[in-house]
mmCIF file of C-alpha atoms and ligand atoms in Angstrom:
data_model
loop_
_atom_site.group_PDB
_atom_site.id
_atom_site.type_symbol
_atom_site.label_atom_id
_atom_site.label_comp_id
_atom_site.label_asym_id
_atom_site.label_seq_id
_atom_site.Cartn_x
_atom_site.Cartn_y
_atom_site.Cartn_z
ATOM 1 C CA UNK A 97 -99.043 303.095 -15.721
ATOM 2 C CA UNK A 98 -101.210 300.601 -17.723
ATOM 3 C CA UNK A 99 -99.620 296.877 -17.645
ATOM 4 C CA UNK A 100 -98.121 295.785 -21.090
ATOM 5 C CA UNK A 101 -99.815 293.254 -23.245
ATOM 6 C CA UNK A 102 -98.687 289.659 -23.400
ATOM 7 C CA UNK A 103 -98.349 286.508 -25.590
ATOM 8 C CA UNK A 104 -98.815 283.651 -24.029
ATOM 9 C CA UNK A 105 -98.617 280.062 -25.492
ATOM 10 C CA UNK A 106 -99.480 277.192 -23.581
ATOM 11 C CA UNK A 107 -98.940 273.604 -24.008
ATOM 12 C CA UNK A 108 -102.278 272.347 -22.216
ATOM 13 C CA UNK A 109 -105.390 274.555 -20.701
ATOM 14 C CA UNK A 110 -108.781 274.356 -19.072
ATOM 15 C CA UNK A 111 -109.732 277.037 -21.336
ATOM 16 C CA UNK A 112 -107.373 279.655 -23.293
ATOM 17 C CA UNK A 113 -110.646 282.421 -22.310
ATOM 18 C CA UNK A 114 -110.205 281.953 -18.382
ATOM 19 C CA UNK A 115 -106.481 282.756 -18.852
ATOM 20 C CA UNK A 116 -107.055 285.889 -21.020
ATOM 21 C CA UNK A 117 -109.767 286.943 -18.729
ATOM 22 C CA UNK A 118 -106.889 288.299 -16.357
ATOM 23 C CA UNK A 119 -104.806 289.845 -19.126
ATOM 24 C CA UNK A 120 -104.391 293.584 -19.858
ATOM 25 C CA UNK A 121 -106.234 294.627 -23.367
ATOM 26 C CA UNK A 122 -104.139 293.746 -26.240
ATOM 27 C CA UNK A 123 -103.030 290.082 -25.181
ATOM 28 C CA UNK A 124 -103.661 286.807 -26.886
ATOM 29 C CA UNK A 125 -103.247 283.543 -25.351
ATOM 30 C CA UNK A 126 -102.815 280.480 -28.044
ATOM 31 C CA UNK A 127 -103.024 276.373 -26.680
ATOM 32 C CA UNK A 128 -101.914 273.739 -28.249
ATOM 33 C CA UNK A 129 -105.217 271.881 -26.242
ATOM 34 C CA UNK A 130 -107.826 272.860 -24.037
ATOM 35 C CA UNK A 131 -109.287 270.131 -21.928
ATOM 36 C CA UNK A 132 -112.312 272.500 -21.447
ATOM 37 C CA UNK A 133 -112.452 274.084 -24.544
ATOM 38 C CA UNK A 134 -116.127 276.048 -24.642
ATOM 39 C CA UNK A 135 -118.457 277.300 -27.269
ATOM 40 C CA UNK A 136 -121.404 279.551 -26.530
ATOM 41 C CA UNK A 137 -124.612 278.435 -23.628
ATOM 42 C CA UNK A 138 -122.344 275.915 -21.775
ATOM 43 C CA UNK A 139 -121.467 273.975 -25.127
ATOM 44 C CA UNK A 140 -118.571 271.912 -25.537
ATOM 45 C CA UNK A 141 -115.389 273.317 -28.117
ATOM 46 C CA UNK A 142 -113.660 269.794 -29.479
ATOM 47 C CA UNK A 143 -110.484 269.779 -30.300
ATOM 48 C CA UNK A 144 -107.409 267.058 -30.032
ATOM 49 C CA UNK A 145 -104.359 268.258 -28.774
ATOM 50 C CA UNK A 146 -102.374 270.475 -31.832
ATOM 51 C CA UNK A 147 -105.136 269.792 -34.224
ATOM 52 C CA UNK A 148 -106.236 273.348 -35.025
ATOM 53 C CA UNK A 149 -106.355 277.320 -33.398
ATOM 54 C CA UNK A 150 -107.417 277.541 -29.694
ATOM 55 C CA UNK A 151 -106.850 281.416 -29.349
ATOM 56 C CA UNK A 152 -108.495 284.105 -26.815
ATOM 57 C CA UNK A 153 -107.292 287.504 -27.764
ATOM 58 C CA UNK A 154 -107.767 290.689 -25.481
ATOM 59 C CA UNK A 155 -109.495 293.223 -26.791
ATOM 60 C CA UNK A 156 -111.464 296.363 -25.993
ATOM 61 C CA UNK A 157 -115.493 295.717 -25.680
ATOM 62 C CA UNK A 158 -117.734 297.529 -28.437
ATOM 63 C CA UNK A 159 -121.197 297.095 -29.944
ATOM 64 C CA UNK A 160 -120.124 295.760 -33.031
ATOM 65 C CA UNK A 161 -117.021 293.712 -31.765
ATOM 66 C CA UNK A 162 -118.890 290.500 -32.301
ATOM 67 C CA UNK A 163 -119.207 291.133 -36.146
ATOM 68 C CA UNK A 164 -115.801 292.694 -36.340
ATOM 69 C CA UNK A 165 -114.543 289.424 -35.020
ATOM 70 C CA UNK A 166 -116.190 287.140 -37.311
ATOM 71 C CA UNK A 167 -114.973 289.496 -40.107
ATOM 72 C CA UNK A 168 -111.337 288.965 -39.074
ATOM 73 C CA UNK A 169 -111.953 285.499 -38.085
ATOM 74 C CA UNK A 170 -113.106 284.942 -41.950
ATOM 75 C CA UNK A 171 -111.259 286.773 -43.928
ATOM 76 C CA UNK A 172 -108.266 285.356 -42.471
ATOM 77 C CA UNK A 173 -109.287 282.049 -43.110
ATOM 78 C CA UNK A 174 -109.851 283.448 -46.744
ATOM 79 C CA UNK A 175 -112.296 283.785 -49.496
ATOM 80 C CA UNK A 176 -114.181 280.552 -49.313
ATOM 81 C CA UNK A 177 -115.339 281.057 -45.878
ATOM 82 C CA UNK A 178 -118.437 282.619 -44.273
ATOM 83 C CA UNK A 179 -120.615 283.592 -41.507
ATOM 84 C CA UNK A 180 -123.185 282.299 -40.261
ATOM 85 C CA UNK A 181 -124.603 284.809 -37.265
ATOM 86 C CA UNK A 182 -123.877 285.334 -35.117
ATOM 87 C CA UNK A 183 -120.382 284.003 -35.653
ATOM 88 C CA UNK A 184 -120.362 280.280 -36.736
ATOM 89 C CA UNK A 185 -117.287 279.807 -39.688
ATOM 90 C CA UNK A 186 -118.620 278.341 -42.511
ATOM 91 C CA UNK A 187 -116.978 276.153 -45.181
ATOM 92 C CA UNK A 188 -119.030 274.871 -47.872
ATOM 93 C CA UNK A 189 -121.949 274.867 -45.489
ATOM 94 C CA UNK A 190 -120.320 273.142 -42.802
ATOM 95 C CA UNK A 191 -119.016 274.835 -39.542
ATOM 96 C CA UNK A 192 -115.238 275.340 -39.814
ATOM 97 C CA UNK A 193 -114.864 277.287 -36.535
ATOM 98 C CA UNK A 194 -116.573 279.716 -33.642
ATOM 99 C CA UNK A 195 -116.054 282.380 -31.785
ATOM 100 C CA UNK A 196 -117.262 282.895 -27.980
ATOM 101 C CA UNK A 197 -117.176 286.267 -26.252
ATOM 102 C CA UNK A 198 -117.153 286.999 -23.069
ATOM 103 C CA UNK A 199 -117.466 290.367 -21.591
ATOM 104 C CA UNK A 200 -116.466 291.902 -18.442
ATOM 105 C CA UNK A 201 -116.211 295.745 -18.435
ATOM 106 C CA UNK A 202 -114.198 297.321 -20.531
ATOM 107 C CA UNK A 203 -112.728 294.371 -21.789
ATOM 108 C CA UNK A 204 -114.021 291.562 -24.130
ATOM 109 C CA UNK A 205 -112.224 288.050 -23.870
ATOM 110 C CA UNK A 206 -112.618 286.900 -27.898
ATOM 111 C CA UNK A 207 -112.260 283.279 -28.222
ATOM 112 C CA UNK A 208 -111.519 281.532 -31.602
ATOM 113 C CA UNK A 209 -111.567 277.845 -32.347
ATOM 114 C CA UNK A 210 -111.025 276.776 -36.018
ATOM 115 C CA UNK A 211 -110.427 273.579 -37.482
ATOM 116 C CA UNK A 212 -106.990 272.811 -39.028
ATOM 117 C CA UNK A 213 -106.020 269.016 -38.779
ATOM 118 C CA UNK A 214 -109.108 267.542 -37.468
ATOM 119 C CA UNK A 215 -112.554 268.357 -37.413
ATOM 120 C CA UNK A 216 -115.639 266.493 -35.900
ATOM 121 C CA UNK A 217 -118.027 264.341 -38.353
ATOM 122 C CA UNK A 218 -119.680 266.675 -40.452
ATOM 123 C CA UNK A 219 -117.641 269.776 -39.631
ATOM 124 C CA UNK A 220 -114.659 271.324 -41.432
ATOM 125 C CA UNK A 221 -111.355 271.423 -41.491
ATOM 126 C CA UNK A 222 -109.193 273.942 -43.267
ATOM 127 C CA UNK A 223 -105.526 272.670 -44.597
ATOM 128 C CA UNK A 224 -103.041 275.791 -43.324
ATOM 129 C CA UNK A 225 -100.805 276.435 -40.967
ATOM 130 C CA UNK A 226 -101.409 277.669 -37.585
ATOM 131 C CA UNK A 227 -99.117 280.341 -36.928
ATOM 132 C CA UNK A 228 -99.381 281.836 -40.168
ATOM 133 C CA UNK A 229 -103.852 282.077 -39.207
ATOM 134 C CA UNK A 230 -102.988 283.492 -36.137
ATOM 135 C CA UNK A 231 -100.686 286.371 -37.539
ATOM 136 C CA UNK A 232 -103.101 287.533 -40.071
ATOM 137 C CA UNK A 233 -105.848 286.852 -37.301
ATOM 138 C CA UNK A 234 -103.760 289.338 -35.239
ATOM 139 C CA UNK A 235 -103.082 291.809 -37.797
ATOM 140 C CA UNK A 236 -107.184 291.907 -38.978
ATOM 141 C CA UNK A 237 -108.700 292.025 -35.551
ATOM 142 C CA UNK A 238 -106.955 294.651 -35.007
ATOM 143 C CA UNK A 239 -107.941 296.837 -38.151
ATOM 144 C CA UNK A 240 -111.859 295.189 -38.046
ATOM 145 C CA UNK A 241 -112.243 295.977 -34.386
ATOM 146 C CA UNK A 242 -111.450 299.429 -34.612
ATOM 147 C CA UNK A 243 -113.008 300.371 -38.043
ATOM 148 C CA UNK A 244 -116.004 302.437 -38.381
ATOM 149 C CA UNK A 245 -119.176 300.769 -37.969
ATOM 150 C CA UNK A 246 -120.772 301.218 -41.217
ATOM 151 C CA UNK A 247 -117.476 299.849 -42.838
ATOM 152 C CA UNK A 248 -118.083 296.808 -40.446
ATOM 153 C CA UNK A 249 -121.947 296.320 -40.961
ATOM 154 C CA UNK A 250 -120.775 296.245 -44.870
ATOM 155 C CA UNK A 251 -118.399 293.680 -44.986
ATOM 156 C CA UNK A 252 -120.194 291.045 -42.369
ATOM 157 C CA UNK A 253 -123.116 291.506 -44.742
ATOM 158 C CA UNK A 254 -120.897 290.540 -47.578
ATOM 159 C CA UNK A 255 -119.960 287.643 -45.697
ATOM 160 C CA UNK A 256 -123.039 286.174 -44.592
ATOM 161 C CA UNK A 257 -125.740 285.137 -47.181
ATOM 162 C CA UNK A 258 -128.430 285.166 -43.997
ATOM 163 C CA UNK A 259 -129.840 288.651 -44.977
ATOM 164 C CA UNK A 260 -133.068 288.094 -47.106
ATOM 165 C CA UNK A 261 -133.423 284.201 -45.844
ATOM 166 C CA UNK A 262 -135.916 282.882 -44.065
ATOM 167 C CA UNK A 263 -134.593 281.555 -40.460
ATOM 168 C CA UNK A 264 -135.864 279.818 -37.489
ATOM 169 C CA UNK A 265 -133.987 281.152 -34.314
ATOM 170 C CA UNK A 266 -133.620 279.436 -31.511
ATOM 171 C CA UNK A 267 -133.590 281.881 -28.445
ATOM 172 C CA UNK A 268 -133.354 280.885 -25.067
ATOM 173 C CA UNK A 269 -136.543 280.715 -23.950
ATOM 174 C CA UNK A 270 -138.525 280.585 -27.510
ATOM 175 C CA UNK A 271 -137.969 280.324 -30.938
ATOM 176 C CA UNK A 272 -138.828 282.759 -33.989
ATOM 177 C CA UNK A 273 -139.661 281.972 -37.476
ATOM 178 C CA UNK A 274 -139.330 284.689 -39.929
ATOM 179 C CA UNK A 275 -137.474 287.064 -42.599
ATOM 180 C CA UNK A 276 -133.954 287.737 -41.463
ATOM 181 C CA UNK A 277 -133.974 291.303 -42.557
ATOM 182 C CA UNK A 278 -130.355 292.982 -41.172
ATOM 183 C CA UNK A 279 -127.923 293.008 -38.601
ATOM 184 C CA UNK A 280 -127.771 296.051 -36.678
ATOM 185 C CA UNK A 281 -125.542 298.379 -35.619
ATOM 186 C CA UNK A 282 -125.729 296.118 -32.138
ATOM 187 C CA UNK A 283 -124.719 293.278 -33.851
ATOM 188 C CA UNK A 284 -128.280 291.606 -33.755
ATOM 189 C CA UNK A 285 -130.023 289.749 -36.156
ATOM 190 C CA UNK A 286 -133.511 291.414 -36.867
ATOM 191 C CA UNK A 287 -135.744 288.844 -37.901
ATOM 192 C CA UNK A 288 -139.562 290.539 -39.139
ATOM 193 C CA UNK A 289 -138.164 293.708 -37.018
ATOM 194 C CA UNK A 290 -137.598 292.008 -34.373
ATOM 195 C CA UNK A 291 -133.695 292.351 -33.476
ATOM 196 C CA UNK A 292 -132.646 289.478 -31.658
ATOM 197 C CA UNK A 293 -129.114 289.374 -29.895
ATOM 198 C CA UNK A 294 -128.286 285.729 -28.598
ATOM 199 C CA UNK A 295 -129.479 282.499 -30.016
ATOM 200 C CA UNK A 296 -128.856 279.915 -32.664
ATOM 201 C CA UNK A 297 -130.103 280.224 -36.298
ATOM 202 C CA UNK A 298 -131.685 277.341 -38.644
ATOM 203 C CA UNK A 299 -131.668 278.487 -42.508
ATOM 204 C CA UNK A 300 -135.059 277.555 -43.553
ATOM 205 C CA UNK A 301 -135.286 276.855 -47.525
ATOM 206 C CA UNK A 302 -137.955 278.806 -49.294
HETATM 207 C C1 LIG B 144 -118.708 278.243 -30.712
HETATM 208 O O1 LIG B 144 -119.698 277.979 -29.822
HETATM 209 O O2 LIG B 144 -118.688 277.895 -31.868
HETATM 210 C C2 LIG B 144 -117.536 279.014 -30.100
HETATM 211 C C3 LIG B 144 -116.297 278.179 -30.016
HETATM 212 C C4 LIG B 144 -115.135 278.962 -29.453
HETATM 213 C C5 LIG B 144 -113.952 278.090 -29.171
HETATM 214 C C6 LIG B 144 -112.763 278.905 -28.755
HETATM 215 S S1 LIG B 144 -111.281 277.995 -28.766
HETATM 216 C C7 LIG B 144 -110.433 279.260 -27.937
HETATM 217 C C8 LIG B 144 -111.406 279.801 -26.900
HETATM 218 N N1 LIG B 144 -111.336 279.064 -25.672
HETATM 219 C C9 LIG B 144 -112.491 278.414 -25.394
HETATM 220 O O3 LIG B 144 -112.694 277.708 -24.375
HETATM 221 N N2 LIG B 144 -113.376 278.667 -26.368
HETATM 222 C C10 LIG B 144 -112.843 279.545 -27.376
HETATM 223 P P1 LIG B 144 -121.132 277.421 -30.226
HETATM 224 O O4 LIG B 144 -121.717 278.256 -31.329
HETATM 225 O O5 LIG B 144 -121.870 277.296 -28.948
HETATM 226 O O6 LIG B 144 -120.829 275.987 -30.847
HETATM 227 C C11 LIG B 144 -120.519 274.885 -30.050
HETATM 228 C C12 LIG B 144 -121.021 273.651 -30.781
HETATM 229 O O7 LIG B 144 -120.197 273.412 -31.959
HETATM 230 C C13 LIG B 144 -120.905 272.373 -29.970
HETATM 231 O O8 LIG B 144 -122.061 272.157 -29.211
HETATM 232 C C14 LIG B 144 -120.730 271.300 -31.035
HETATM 233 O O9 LIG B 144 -121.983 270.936 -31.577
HETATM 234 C C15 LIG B 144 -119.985 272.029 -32.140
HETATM 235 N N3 LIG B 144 -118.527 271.809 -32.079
HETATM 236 C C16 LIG B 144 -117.729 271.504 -31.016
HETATM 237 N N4 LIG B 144 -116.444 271.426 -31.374
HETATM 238 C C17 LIG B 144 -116.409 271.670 -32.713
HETATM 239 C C18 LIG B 144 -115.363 271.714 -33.685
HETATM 240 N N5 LIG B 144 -114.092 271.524 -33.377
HETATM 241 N N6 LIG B 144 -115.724 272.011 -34.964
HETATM 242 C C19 LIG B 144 -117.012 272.209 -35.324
HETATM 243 N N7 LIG B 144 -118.024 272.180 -34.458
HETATM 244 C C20 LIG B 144 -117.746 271.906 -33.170
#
């Protein structure tokens, strides 16, 4: 018999991911403050204790789960936000929230940080309240990370103004200047048909 999911809400946490991590698919684990909150390539996720969403929700691994995410993750934020790939939050420009994934076989840990009370200089904040984000958060990664994947490709494209820009990516162990063309049905960004699946993007003006 497969174990049931859980909610768990914590006061104070490492990390809300290394909790989830041994959690059956279908669980979410919310803190009011990580003191090891983490973004993607060892980075640092700020946050002071109750001053936005620390969330890691349970979910079955997939391709596309990435962009499904940062579909949910923005239109539950609502209509002013976008993405920025592969899944910064973006309010007017400025980065509102991430998501970190981390994978380990059939499951994918989904980690969400967004800003609600307090945001670092030069970042975002957004003015709602936290238990209402995380319900429709709930509700829309569910429907996003089981919809088709054309249906998926469609609305992060919608989302994100990165397709036809020019972009410098910064890749691990070089960077690429070029044409972001798509995202594809992998969930990388293919820059002069070159699909790239894990770094950091610069828009370049034209
Ligand atoms: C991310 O990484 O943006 C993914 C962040 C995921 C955080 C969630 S919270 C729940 C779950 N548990 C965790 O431990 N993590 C997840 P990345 O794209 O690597 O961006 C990290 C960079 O964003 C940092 O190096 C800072 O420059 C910047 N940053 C840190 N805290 C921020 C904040 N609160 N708002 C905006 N930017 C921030």
């Amino acid at each position: 018999m497969s174990e049931a999911p859980r909610a768990v809400r914590l006061q104070s946490v490492g990390s809300t991911q290394d909790v989830a991590r041994e959690l059956p698919i279908g669980s979410v684990v919310v803190a009011d403050h990580q003191t090891a909150g983490r973004g993607r390539l060892s980075r640092t996720w700020e946050a002071p204790p109750g001053s936005g969403l620390n969330a890691s929700f349970v979910l079955k691994a997939s391709p596309l789960l990435s962009l499904a995410a940062g579909v949910a993750a923005a239109q539950a934020c609502g209509p002013a936000v976008r993405l920025k790939w592969p899944n910064d939050l973006l309010l007017g420009e400025r980065k509102l929230g991430g998501i970190l994934i981390e994978v380990s076989g059939q499951k994918a840990v989904v980690g969400i940080g967004i800003n609600l009370k307090w945001a670092p200089p030069g970042a975002a904040r957004l003015g709602i309240p936290r238990d209402q984000l995380l319900a429709d958060l709930q509700r829309l990664l569910d429907r996003w990370a089981s919809a088709p994947a054309p249906e998926v490709l469609t609305a992060w494209r919608a989302l994100s103004d990165i397709v036809g820009r020019r972009v410098r990516v910064e890749l691990p162990d070089r960077v690429l200047e070029g044409m972001a063309e798509d995202v594809d049905e992998n969930g990388s960004l293919v820059v002069d048909g070159v699909p790239v699946s894990a770094g950091d993007v610069i828009h370049l003006r034209t």
